[in-house]
Amino acid sequence: MTSLIHPDSVLIVDFGSQVTQLIARRVREAGVYCEIIPFQSAEEAFHRLQPKAVILSGGPASTTEMESPRAPQIVFDSGLPVLGICYGQMTMCVQLGGKAEGSDHREFGRAFVGVEKASALFDGVWKKGEQHQVWMSHGDRVIELPDGFEVFARSDGAPYAVFGNEERKTYGLMFHPEVVHTPDGARLLSNFVHKIAGLSGDWTMAAYKEQAIEAIRAQVGDGKVICGLSGGVDSSVAALLIHEAVGDQLTCILVDHGLMRKNEAAEVVSMFREHYNIPLVHVDAIDTFVDALEGESDPERKRKTIGRLFIDVFEKEARKIGGAGFLAQGTLYPDVIESVSFTGGPSVTIKSHHNVGGLPERMNMQLVEPLRELFKDEVRELGKELGLPASFIGRHPFPGPGLAIRCPGGITREKLEILREADAIYLDEIRKAGLYDAIWQAFAVLLPVQTVGVMGDGRTYEFVCALRAVTSVDGMTADFYHYDMEFLGRTATRIINEVRGINRVVYDVTSKPPGTIEWE
């Protein structure tokens, strides 16, 4: 779907920082729409978006290196407010005539800046003479400011930790305001978009819903749309939004691939057919998918196999429906970000999303992706606007590849069934304990490891089950949930007693930086 036109928007030029996504989160939390664009295509995006302000992200490069990345010159020539962060600060400085160099005094982690002069950027947050904690991550530093710029704050390793030209509304920060380790960072970013750029902060899900409905109608016209339901929140919200836009021109297809959670297919069919009265085709393709995946251990090949088979099924069903020119799916903004290197971006590929970037030409269909600009928590807000039940909106995320990537190593029907039963018990115990809504995502994993155990009076040689639970807001970062041992003991005992094939349960306490929080 063509990107919506947002009158007040911010362009974030991505130089490859692992926390660029968090800049977008903070800007959107301030009620302002923004998009992250790789620096290579930032000039085209500048003309398309017509932003009211620009933020330059951090990145791993050094301005002292030959052919290190640069911001499009139009960013500085436009007269728009610009905020450079870390590498973004240094390339701004160099491009405007200042100097940066490698430093013997690197700063990584917690640091403190001293405020030397008041600034619109600090309004209501920092005052002259104060010291404030920030999060640094740099080996280079600015040593000479461009003409017309002045210093507002310093740290031990960065004599120009904050500099700017208030008349040009252009500022540079050596630290990362987007991370939680800079306690006042979100307020500094809010000052930039509201007080400096003058943006209103009226970007809401209610407004997005109305704009998206009009965009869907404009794209689809009187054509037919098929939407692939996965059983998760994303595809369900996409389906309801499209149905509100074009009504019975939409037909949903639920591909039952044998990789869903226990009873999930039946629940989705019941909700869409009986509650929403949306045309729904339920395709039993379990044998097709499981046969193709059996014995496959590589997670990327699993994803691509599942994606290819999904396309095959949709093609077949589209021919039955007749004349469907559009395929809808619940692609989210993190999907696009995580796949950005496929489109020439500076970031490291986290995982592939088989339809990001388009469909196979042979399908002769257009993609409709009304959620492509949204983060996970924003999709849930949109679901509320569309009237989805709270119990469904709060459902834990479930990836398209489903149990296939929660079963590392080779897949068999037996292992999938063992995993499905263990996962159902785990979620049941979470609900009984009243913890479901406090956890962003919880699931069981069947490890490709078998261990010797003693159950009763006999030896067993069975699988190890890992339990995972994380807290998150948008799916871009996650921390493990701190269960008490009583809960873990009770859950492990049930799984071992009730699921044949498992004789040991462990709990995963891994935290995740920006990126996938799946187990692969």
Short mmCIF file of C-alpha atoms in Angstrom, two decimals:
data_model
loop_
_atom_site.label_atom_id
_atom_site.label_comp_id
_atom_site.label_asym_id
_atom_site.label_seq_id
_atom_site.Cartn_x
_atom_site.Cartn_y
_atom_site.Cartn_z
CA MET A 1 0.00 0.00 0.00
CA THR A 2 1.29 3.46 -0.83
CA SER A 3 2.48 5.27 2.30
CA LEU A 4 -0.05 7.65 3.77
CA ILE A 5 0.70 11.36 3.59
CA HIS A 6 1.08 12.79 7.08
CA PRO A 7 1.15 16.60 7.07
CA ASP A 8 3.36 16.74 10.17
CA SER A 9 6.08 14.14 9.85
CA VAL A 10 9.72 13.60 10.79
CA LEU A 11 12.26 11.87 8.57
CA ILE A 12 14.78 9.75 10.49
CA VAL A 13 17.89 9.11 8.40
CA ASP A 14 19.34 5.76 9.46
CA PHE A 15 23.12 5.34 9.52
CA GLY A 16 22.94 1.82 10.95
CA SER A 17 22.57 2.29 14.70
CA GLN A 18 21.07 -0.66 16.56
CA VAL A 19 18.78 1.73 18.44
CA THR A 20 17.47 3.83 15.55
CA GLN A 21 14.09 2.16 16.04
CA LEU A 22 13.92 3.67 19.52
CA ILE A 23 14.20 7.18 18.05
CA ALA A 24 11.05 6.45 16.08
CA ARG A 25 9.33 5.09 19.18
CA ARG A 26 10.08 8.24 21.17
CA VAL A 27 8.93 10.54 18.37
CA ARG A 28 5.68 8.63 17.96
CA GLU A 29 5.15 8.61 21.71
CA ALA A 30 5.24 12.39 21.39
CA GLY A 31 2.32 12.12 18.96
CA VAL A 32 4.31 12.84 15.80
CA TYR A 33 4.49 10.56 12.77
CA CYS A 34 7.96 9.57 11.56
CA GLU A 35 9.67 7.12 9.22
CA ILE A 36 13.12 5.53 9.33
CA ILE A 37 14.86 5.59 5.95
CA PRO A 38 18.36 4.25 5.11
CA PHE A 39 20.74 7.08 4.28
CA GLN A 40 21.19 5.75 0.73
CA SER A 41 17.53 6.48 -0.11
CA ALA A 42 16.96 9.42 2.22
CA GLU A 43 16.87 12.07 -0.52
CA GLU A 44 14.06 10.28 -2.37
CA ALA A 45 12.19 9.87 0.93
CA PHE A 46 12.70 13.55 1.72
CA HIS A 47 10.80 14.51 -1.44
CA ARG A 48 8.12 11.86 -0.86
CA LEU A 49 7.47 12.57 2.82
CA GLN A 50 7.91 16.33 2.72
CA PRO A 51 8.93 16.24 6.39
CA LYS A 52 8.77 19.15 8.80
CA ALA A 53 11.96 18.06 10.60
CA VAL A 54 14.85 15.61 10.19
CA ILE A 55 16.72 13.44 12.71
CA LEU A 56 20.08 11.87 11.84
CA SER A 57 20.69 8.59 13.68
CA GLY A 58 23.83 7.11 15.14
CA GLY A 59 25.83 4.44 13.34
CA PRO A 60 28.99 2.32 13.43
CA ALA A 61 30.99 4.32 10.86
CA SER A 62 33.53 7.08 11.47
CA THR A 63 33.57 10.38 9.63
CA THR A 64 37.34 10.01 9.51
CA GLU A 65 36.99 7.05 7.14
CA MET A 66 36.96 7.46 3.37
CA GLU A 67 33.47 7.18 1.88
CA SER A 68 31.77 7.11 5.26
CA PRO A 69 28.02 7.77 4.92
CA ARG A 70 26.61 11.28 4.70
CA ALA A 71 23.20 12.88 4.97
CA PRO A 72 21.69 14.26 1.75
CA GLN A 73 22.72 17.88 1.35
CA ILE A 74 19.07 18.84 0.84
CA VAL A 75 18.52 18.17 4.55
CA PHE A 76 20.76 21.11 5.46
CA ASP A 77 19.79 23.32 2.51
CA SER A 78 16.07 23.01 3.22
CA GLY A 79 16.08 25.21 6.32
CA LEU A 80 14.21 22.53 8.29
CA PRO A 81 15.01 21.78 11.94
CA VAL A 82 17.66 19.04 12.13
CA LEU A 83 18.80 16.94 15.10
CA GLY A 84 21.96 14.85 14.79
CA ILE A 85 22.55 12.00 17.25
CA CYS A 86 26.02 10.47 17.81
CA TYR A 87 27.29 9.68 14.29
CA GLY A 88 24.51 11.93 13.02
CA GLN A 89 26.01 14.77 15.05
CA MET A 90 29.46 14.19 13.60
CA THR A 91 28.43 13.97 9.97
CA MET A 92 26.32 17.09 10.46
CA CYS A 93 29.34 18.89 11.88
CA VAL A 94 31.65 17.79 9.04
CA GLN A 95 29.12 18.50 6.29
CA LEU A 96 28.54 22.01 7.65
CA GLY A 97 32.25 22.84 7.82
CA GLY A 98 33.32 21.67 11.28
CA LYS A 99 35.79 18.94 12.19
CA ALA A 100 35.69 15.56 13.97
CA GLU A 101 38.46 13.14 14.81
CA GLY A 102 39.19 9.85 16.55
CA SER A 103 39.59 10.22 20.29
CA ASP A 104 41.76 8.59 22.94
CA HIS A 105 38.97 9.27 25.42
CA ARG A 106 36.16 7.08 24.21
CA GLU A 107 32.84 6.93 26.05
CA PHE A 108 30.67 3.82 26.09
CA GLY A 109 27.82 3.58 28.55
CA ARG A 110 26.76 5.88 31.37
CA ALA A 111 28.25 9.37 31.35
CA PHE A 112 27.38 12.82 32.67
CA VAL A 113 27.06 16.08 30.80
CA GLY A 114 27.31 19.52 32.30
CA VAL A 115 24.89 22.12 30.93
CA GLU A 116 26.79 25.29 30.01
CA LYS A 117 24.07 27.33 28.36
CA ALA A 118 20.28 27.34 28.15
CA SER A 119 18.73 26.06 24.94
CA ALA A 120 15.26 25.51 23.49
CA LEU A 121 16.22 21.84 23.40
CA PHE A 122 16.53 21.84 27.21
CA ASP A 123 13.36 23.84 27.92
CA GLY A 124 11.70 22.57 31.09
CA VAL A 125 14.21 19.71 31.36
CA TRP A 126 17.77 20.90 31.97
CA LYS A 127 19.14 24.14 33.40
CA LYS A 128 22.52 25.86 33.16
CA GLY A 129 25.02 24.54 35.70
CA GLU A 130 23.31 21.16 36.16
CA GLN A 131 24.82 17.71 35.62
CA HIS A 132 22.70 15.03 33.91
CA GLN A 133 23.14 11.35 33.17
CA VAL A 134 23.21 10.29 29.52
CA TRP A 135 24.17 7.22 27.51
CA MET A 136 27.25 7.59 25.33
CA SER A 137 28.57 5.29 22.61
CA HIS A 138 31.35 6.91 20.64
CA GLY A 139 35.02 6.64 19.78
CA ASP A 140 35.21 9.85 17.74
CA ARG A 141 34.39 13.38 18.82
CA VAL A 142 33.77 16.83 17.40
CA ILE A 143 36.79 19.12 17.78
CA GLU A 144 35.71 22.21 15.82
CA LEU A 145 32.20 23.57 15.36
CA PRO A 146 30.79 24.88 12.08
CA ASP A 147 30.44 28.66 11.77
CA GLY A 148 27.48 30.00 13.71
CA PHE A 149 27.25 27.05 16.10
CA GLU A 150 27.84 27.11 19.86
CA VAL A 151 28.26 24.57 22.62
CA PHE A 152 25.44 23.95 25.11
CA ALA A 153 26.78 20.98 27.14
CA ARG A 154 30.03 19.06 27.64
CA SER A 155 31.15 15.72 29.04
CA ASP A 156 34.61 14.47 30.02
CA GLY A 157 35.11 12.78 26.66
CA ALA A 158 33.06 15.10 24.44
CA PRO A 159 33.82 18.84 24.65
CA TYR A 160 30.87 19.47 22.33
CA ALA A 161 28.42 16.93 23.76
CA VAL A 162 25.54 19.21 22.74
CA PHE A 163 25.97 21.94 20.19
CA GLY A 164 23.63 23.86 17.96
CA ASN A 165 22.61 26.88 15.98
CA GLU A 166 19.33 28.09 17.45
CA GLU A 167 18.60 30.40 14.52
CA ARG A 168 18.87 27.47 12.09
CA LYS A 169 17.10 25.16 14.58
CA THR A 170 19.93 22.67 14.07
CA TYR A 171 21.36 20.68 16.97
CA GLY A 172 23.79 17.84 17.60
CA LEU A 173 23.87 15.40 20.53
CA MET A 174 26.85 13.17 21.18
CA PHE A 175 24.74 10.90 23.42
CA HIS A 176 21.68 8.78 22.70
CA PRO A 177 18.46 10.43 23.98
CA GLU A 178 16.34 7.56 22.67
CA VAL A 179 17.50 4.93 25.19
CA VAL A 180 16.09 4.60 28.71
CA HIS A 181 19.60 5.04 30.15
CA THR A 182 19.30 8.74 29.23
CA PRO A 183 16.50 9.46 31.73
CA ASP A 184 15.47 12.80 30.20
CA GLY A 185 16.05 11.75 26.60
CA ALA A 186 12.40 11.35 25.61
CA ARG A 187 11.67 14.87 26.87
CA LEU A 188 14.58 16.28 24.87
CA LEU A 189 13.22 14.62 21.72
CA SER A 190 9.76 15.93 22.56
CA ASN A 191 11.19 19.44 22.83
CA PHE A 192 12.78 19.03 19.43
CA VAL A 193 9.62 17.96 17.62
CA HIS A 194 7.21 20.24 19.50
CA LYS A 195 9.03 23.38 20.65
CA ILE A 196 11.72 23.59 17.97
CA ALA A 197 10.02 22.05 14.93
CA GLY A 198 6.58 23.28 16.02
CA LEU A 199 4.77 20.01 15.27
CA SER A 200 1.37 19.60 16.86
CA GLY A 201 1.54 16.05 18.17
CA ASP A 202 -1.90 15.08 16.93
CA TRP A 203 -0.99 11.82 15.22
CA THR A 204 -3.37 9.27 16.77
CA MET A 205 -4.73 5.85 15.89
CA ALA A 206 -8.17 7.36 15.30
CA ALA A 207 -6.67 9.67 12.67
CA TYR A 208 -4.57 6.86 11.22
CA LYS A 209 -7.64 4.64 10.91
CA GLU A 210 -9.53 7.20 8.82
CA GLN A 211 -6.51 7.93 6.61
CA ALA A 212 -5.80 4.22 6.13
CA ILE A 213 -9.41 3.46 5.15
CA GLU A 214 -9.31 6.17 2.48
CA ALA A 215 -5.92 4.92 1.22
CA ILE A 216 -7.21 1.32 0.99
CA ARG A 217 -10.28 2.45 -0.97
CA ALA A 218 -8.11 4.48 -3.31
CA GLN A 219 -5.75 1.56 -3.91
CA VAL A 220 -8.33 -1.23 -4.23
CA GLY A 221 -11.15 0.57 -6.00
CA ASP A 222 -13.77 -2.05 -6.88
CA GLY A 223 -11.21 -4.89 -6.89
CA LYS A 224 -11.22 -8.03 -4.77
CA VAL A 225 -8.84 -8.56 -1.87
CA ILE A 226 -7.73 -11.76 -0.18
CA CYS A 227 -6.17 -11.51 3.27
CA GLY A 228 -4.09 -14.20 4.89
CA LEU A 229 -5.04 -14.69 8.52
CA SER A 230 -2.37 -16.16 10.78
CA GLY A 231 -4.36 -16.28 13.99
CA GLY A 232 -2.45 -13.33 15.44
CA VAL A 233 -3.37 -9.74 16.20
CA ASP A 234 -1.61 -8.16 13.21
CA SER A 235 -3.39 -10.00 10.41
CA SER A 236 -6.71 -9.77 12.28
CA VAL A 237 -6.44 -5.98 12.64
CA ALA A 238 -5.45 -5.68 8.98
CA ALA A 239 -8.47 -7.76 7.95
CA LEU A 240 -10.93 -5.69 10.02
CA LEU A 241 -9.48 -2.42 8.71
CA ILE A 242 -9.72 -3.58 5.10
CA HIS A 243 -13.25 -4.93 5.66
CA GLU A 244 -14.30 -1.55 7.05
CA ALA A 245 -12.87 0.06 3.92
CA VAL A 246 -14.18 -2.25 1.17
CA GLY A 247 -16.68 -4.60 2.83
CA ASP A 248 -17.41 -7.85 1.02
CA GLN A 249 -14.72 -7.19 -1.55
CA LEU A 250 -12.52 -8.85 1.08
CA THR A 251 -12.21 -12.61 1.55
CA CYS A 252 -10.02 -13.91 4.36
CA ILE A 253 -8.03 -17.11 4.05
CA LEU A 254 -6.83 -18.99 7.11
CA VAL A 255 -4.13 -21.44 6.11
CA ASP A 256 -4.03 -24.17 8.74
CA HIS A 257 -0.41 -25.23 8.32
CA GLY A 258 -0.11 -27.33 11.44
CA LEU A 259 2.19 -24.80 13.10
CA MET A 260 -0.41 -22.90 15.13
CA ARG A 261 -1.05 -22.98 18.86
CA LYS A 262 -3.55 -25.47 20.28
CA ASN A 263 -7.14 -24.81 19.10
CA GLU A 264 -6.08 -21.52 17.50
CA ALA A 265 -7.47 -22.20 14.03
CA ALA A 266 -10.93 -23.04 15.40
CA GLU A 267 -10.97 -19.88 17.54
CA VAL A 268 -10.11 -17.61 14.60
CA VAL A 269 -12.68 -19.23 12.31
CA SER A 270 -15.36 -18.83 14.96
CA MET A 271 -14.57 -15.15 15.61
CA PHE A 272 -14.45 -14.04 11.98
CA ARG A 273 -17.35 -16.08 10.67
CA GLU A 274 -19.75 -15.76 13.58
CA HIS A 275 -18.88 -12.44 15.23
CA TYR A 276 -17.78 -10.31 12.28
CA ASN A 277 -19.52 -12.16 9.45
CA ILE A 278 -16.49 -11.73 7.19
CA PRO A 279 -16.14 -14.24 4.33
CA LEU A 280 -13.50 -16.74 5.43
CA VAL A 281 -11.95 -19.72 3.69
CA HIS A 282 -10.38 -22.29 6.01
CA VAL A 283 -7.69 -24.24 4.15
CA ASP A 284 -6.38 -27.49 5.63
CA ALA A 285 -2.77 -27.52 4.40
CA ILE A 286 -1.17 -29.32 7.33
CA ASP A 287 0.25 -32.18 5.30
CA THR A 288 1.66 -29.83 2.66
CA PHE A 289 3.58 -27.72 5.17
CA VAL A 290 4.71 -30.39 7.62
CA ASP A 291 5.88 -32.72 4.84
CA ALA A 292 7.96 -29.89 3.34
CA LEU A 293 9.45 -28.94 6.70
CA GLU A 294 10.11 -32.40 8.08
CA GLY A 295 13.77 -32.78 9.00
CA GLU A 296 14.61 -29.13 8.17
CA SER A 297 16.77 -27.54 10.87
CA ASP A 298 17.91 -24.23 9.37
CA PRO A 299 15.62 -21.43 10.68
CA GLU A 300 16.02 -19.26 7.58
CA ARG A 301 15.13 -22.12 5.24
CA LYS A 302 12.14 -22.87 7.44
CA ARG A 303 10.92 -19.30 7.04
CA LYS A 304 11.45 -19.30 3.30
CA THR A 305 9.78 -22.67 2.86
CA ILE A 306 6.75 -21.50 4.81
CA GLY A 307 6.64 -18.23 2.86
CA ARG A 308 6.84 -20.03 -0.48
CA LEU A 309 4.07 -22.45 0.47
CA PHE A 310 1.87 -19.61 1.70
CA ILE A 311 2.19 -17.95 -1.70
CA ASP A 312 1.35 -21.22 -3.44
CA VAL A 313 -1.78 -21.67 -1.32
CA PHE A 314 -2.91 -18.09 -1.84
CA GLU A 315 -2.44 -18.38 -5.58
CA LYS A 316 -4.58 -21.50 -5.64
CA GLU A 317 -7.32 -19.97 -3.49
CA ALA A 318 -7.24 -16.69 -5.43
CA ARG A 319 -8.01 -18.62 -8.60
CA LYS A 320 -10.99 -20.21 -6.86
CA ILE A 321 -12.28 -16.84 -5.67
CA GLY A 322 -11.74 -15.42 -9.14
CA GLY A 323 -10.43 -12.00 -10.04
CA ALA A 324 -8.66 -11.15 -6.77
CA GLY A 325 -6.10 -8.52 -7.66
CA PHE A 326 -4.87 -7.74 -4.16
CA LEU A 327 -3.21 -9.73 -1.38
CA ALA A 328 -3.40 -8.21 2.10
CA GLN A 329 -1.12 -9.05 5.00
CA GLY A 330 -0.24 -7.69 8.43
CA THR A 331 3.31 -6.50 7.74
CA LEU A 332 4.46 -4.20 10.55
CA TYR A 333 7.11 -1.49 10.66
CA PRO A 334 9.54 -3.70 12.65
CA ASP A 335 9.26 -6.29 9.84
CA VAL A 336 10.35 -3.63 7.35
CA ILE A 337 13.14 -2.36 9.61
CA GLU A 338 14.50 -5.84 10.36
CA SER A 339 14.59 -6.66 6.65
CA VAL A 340 16.07 -3.32 5.64
CA SER A 341 19.40 -4.67 4.40
CA PHE A 342 17.50 -6.54 1.69
CA THR A 343 16.66 -3.12 0.26
CA GLY A 344 20.12 -1.65 0.59
CA GLY A 345 19.93 -0.30 4.12
CA PRO A 346 22.87 0.08 6.50
CA SER A 347 21.55 -2.27 9.20
CA VAL A 348 22.52 -5.88 9.73
CA THR A 349 19.76 -8.26 8.69
CA ILE A 350 18.02 -9.65 11.75
CA LYS A 351 15.62 -11.96 9.95
CA SER A 352 13.91 -12.17 6.60
CA HIS A 353 10.24 -11.50 6.03
CA HIS A 354 9.37 -13.23 2.82
CA ASN A 355 7.04 -10.58 1.37
CA VAL A 356 8.81 -7.40 2.49
CA GLY A 357 9.76 -5.80 -0.78
CA GLY A 358 6.98 -7.31 -2.89
CA LEU A 359 5.37 -10.48 -4.19
CA PRO A 360 6.63 -12.83 -6.92
CA GLU A 361 5.82 -11.37 -10.34
CA ARG A 362 3.90 -14.49 -11.36
CA MET A 363 1.17 -13.69 -8.82
CA ASN A 364 0.09 -10.61 -10.72
CA MET A 365 -1.30 -9.14 -7.50
CA GLN A 366 -0.64 -6.00 -5.50
CA LEU A 367 0.17 -6.08 -1.81
CA VAL A 368 -2.13 -4.24 0.57
CA GLU A 369 -0.25 -3.60 3.83
CA PRO A 370 -2.24 -1.11 5.92
CA LEU A 371 -0.14 -1.70 9.06
CA ARG A 372 3.24 -1.32 7.39
CA GLU A 373 3.88 2.00 9.15
CA LEU A 374 2.93 0.84 12.65
CA PHE A 375 4.72 -0.67 15.63
CA LYS A 376 3.15 -3.54 17.54
CA ASP A 377 1.67 -1.45 20.34
CA GLU A 378 0.20 0.94 17.76
CA VAL A 379 -1.50 -1.99 16.04
CA ARG A 380 -3.13 -2.90 19.32
CA GLU A 381 -4.37 0.68 19.69
CA LEU A 382 -5.79 0.47 16.18
CA GLY A 383 -7.47 -2.81 17.12
CA LYS A 384 -9.27 -0.99 19.93
CA GLU A 385 -10.44 1.65 17.46
CA LEU A 386 -11.84 -1.14 15.27
CA GLY A 387 -13.67 -2.80 18.16
CA LEU A 388 -11.61 -5.97 18.52
CA PRO A 389 -12.26 -7.68 21.88
CA ALA A 390 -9.73 -6.79 24.57
CA SER A 391 -8.98 -10.48 25.09
CA PHE A 392 -7.89 -10.77 21.46
CA ILE A 393 -5.98 -7.48 21.33
CA GLY A 394 -3.94 -8.53 24.34
CA ARG A 395 -3.09 -11.87 22.82
CA HIS A 396 0.58 -12.70 22.85
CA PRO A 397 2.25 -12.25 19.44
CA PHE A 398 2.61 -15.35 17.31
CA PRO A 399 4.93 -15.28 14.28
CA GLY A 400 3.92 -16.45 10.82
CA PRO A 401 6.38 -19.40 10.96
CA GLY A 402 4.68 -20.37 14.24
CA LEU A 403 5.88 -23.48 16.01
CA ALA A 404 8.41 -24.15 13.26
CA ILE A 405 10.90 -21.71 14.78
CA ARG A 406 10.02 -22.75 18.33
CA CYS A 407 11.16 -26.22 17.47
CA PRO A 408 14.89 -25.76 16.72
CA GLY A 409 16.44 -28.55 14.72
CA GLY A 410 14.55 -30.93 12.49
CA ILE A 411 10.75 -30.84 12.58
CA THR A 412 8.53 -33.90 12.87
CA ARG A 413 4.81 -34.26 13.49
CA GLU A 414 5.53 -35.86 16.85
CA LYS A 415 7.75 -32.99 18.00
CA LEU A 416 5.20 -30.39 16.90
CA GLU A 417 2.47 -32.12 18.89
CA ILE A 418 4.67 -32.40 21.98
CA LEU A 419 5.48 -28.69 21.71
CA ARG A 420 1.84 -27.70 21.15
CA GLU A 421 0.73 -29.51 24.30
CA ALA A 422 3.55 -28.11 26.43
CA ASP A 423 2.86 -24.59 25.16
CA ALA A 424 -0.85 -24.91 25.98
CA ILE A 425 -0.10 -25.99 29.56
CA TYR A 426 2.38 -23.13 29.99
CA LEU A 427 -0.12 -20.50 28.81
CA ASP A 428 -2.85 -22.06 30.94
CA GLU A 429 -0.69 -21.72 34.06
CA ILE A 430 0.15 -18.11 33.17
CA ARG A 431 -3.55 -17.29 32.91
CA LYS A 432 -4.39 -19.07 36.15
CA ALA A 433 -1.70 -17.05 37.92
CA GLY A 434 -3.13 -13.79 36.52
CA LEU A 435 0.13 -13.01 34.70
CA TYR A 436 -0.96 -13.11 31.06
CA ASP A 437 -1.46 -9.36 30.62
CA ALA A 438 1.76 -8.53 32.49
CA ILE A 439 3.77 -10.54 29.96
CA TRP A 440 4.21 -9.37 26.38
CA GLN A 441 5.01 -12.79 24.93
CA ALA A 442 5.37 -16.25 26.43
CA PHE A 443 5.93 -19.55 24.70
CA ALA A 444 7.48 -22.98 25.03
CA VAL A 445 10.41 -24.19 22.95
CA LEU A 446 11.25 -27.84 22.26
CA LEU A 447 15.04 -28.00 22.28
CA PRO A 448 16.89 -30.32 19.88
CA VAL A 449 18.34 -32.06 22.93
CA GLN A 450 17.33 -35.27 24.66
CA THR A 451 18.47 -36.13 28.16
CA VAL A 452 18.42 -39.17 30.37
CA GLY A 453 16.00 -38.98 33.26
CA VAL A 454 14.34 -41.22 35.78
CA MET A 455 10.54 -41.14 35.92
CA GLY A 456 9.03 -43.52 38.42
CA ASP A 457 11.16 -46.64 38.35
CA GLY A 458 12.34 -46.36 34.77
CA ARG A 459 14.89 -44.50 32.70
CA THR A 460 13.70 -42.05 30.07
CA TYR A 461 15.45 -40.46 27.15
CA GLU A 462 13.25 -37.49 26.21
CA PHE A 463 13.29 -33.86 25.11
CA VAL A 464 14.11 -30.73 27.08
CA CYS A 465 11.47 -27.99 27.02
CA ALA A 466 12.50 -24.36 27.47
CA LEU A 467 10.03 -21.74 28.65
CA ARG A 468 10.36 -18.12 27.57
CA ALA A 469 8.52 -15.03 28.79
CA VAL A 470 9.42 -11.43 28.02
CA THR A 471 8.20 -7.95 28.78
CA SER A 472 8.19 -5.43 25.95
CA VAL A 473 6.23 -2.49 24.59
CA ASP A 474 6.73 -2.66 20.85
CA GLY A 475 8.60 -5.89 20.18
CA MET A 476 11.84 -4.11 19.36
CA THR A 477 13.47 -4.72 22.75
CA ALA A 478 12.62 -7.25 25.45
CA ASP A 479 13.60 -8.35 28.94
CA PHE A 480 12.82 -11.68 30.56
CA TYR A 481 9.90 -11.87 32.99
CA HIS A 482 10.87 -12.48 36.62
CA TYR A 483 8.77 -15.46 37.70
CA ASP A 484 8.87 -16.79 41.22
CA MET A 485 10.16 -20.31 41.67
CA GLU A 486 6.81 -21.62 42.88
CA PHE A 487 5.21 -20.76 39.53
CA LEU A 488 8.07 -22.30 37.54
CA GLY A 489 8.04 -25.45 39.65
CA ARG A 490 4.29 -25.90 39.28
CA THR A 491 4.38 -25.34 35.53
CA ALA A 492 7.37 -27.64 34.97
CA THR A 493 5.71 -30.39 37.00
CA ARG A 494 2.53 -30.21 34.92
CA ILE A 495 4.42 -30.30 31.62
CA ILE A 496 6.55 -33.28 32.65
CA ASN A 497 3.54 -35.16 34.06
CA GLU A 498 1.11 -34.45 31.23
CA VAL A 499 3.23 -34.34 28.07
CA ARG A 500 4.82 -37.58 26.94
CA GLY A 501 8.20 -36.89 25.38
CA ILE A 502 9.49 -34.23 27.83
CA ASN A 503 11.47 -35.08 30.96
CA ARG A 504 13.11 -31.73 31.75
CA VAL A 505 12.02 -28.07 31.75
CA VAL A 506 14.30 -25.01 31.85
CA TYR A 507 13.59 -21.26 31.91
CA ASP A 508 15.28 -18.86 29.49
CA VAL A 509 16.46 -15.62 31.12
CA THR A 510 17.90 -13.97 28.01
CA SER A 511 17.25 -10.27 27.44
CA LYS A 512 17.16 -8.94 23.91
CA PRO A 513 18.40 -5.67 22.39
CA PRO A 514 16.50 -4.26 19.40
CA GLY A 515 15.63 -7.04 17.03
CA THR A 516 13.82 -10.33 16.95
CA ILE A 517 12.75 -11.84 20.25
CA GLU A 518 11.91 -15.18 18.72
CA TRP A 519 13.89 -18.31 19.47
CA GLU A 520 15.72 -19.52 16.39
#
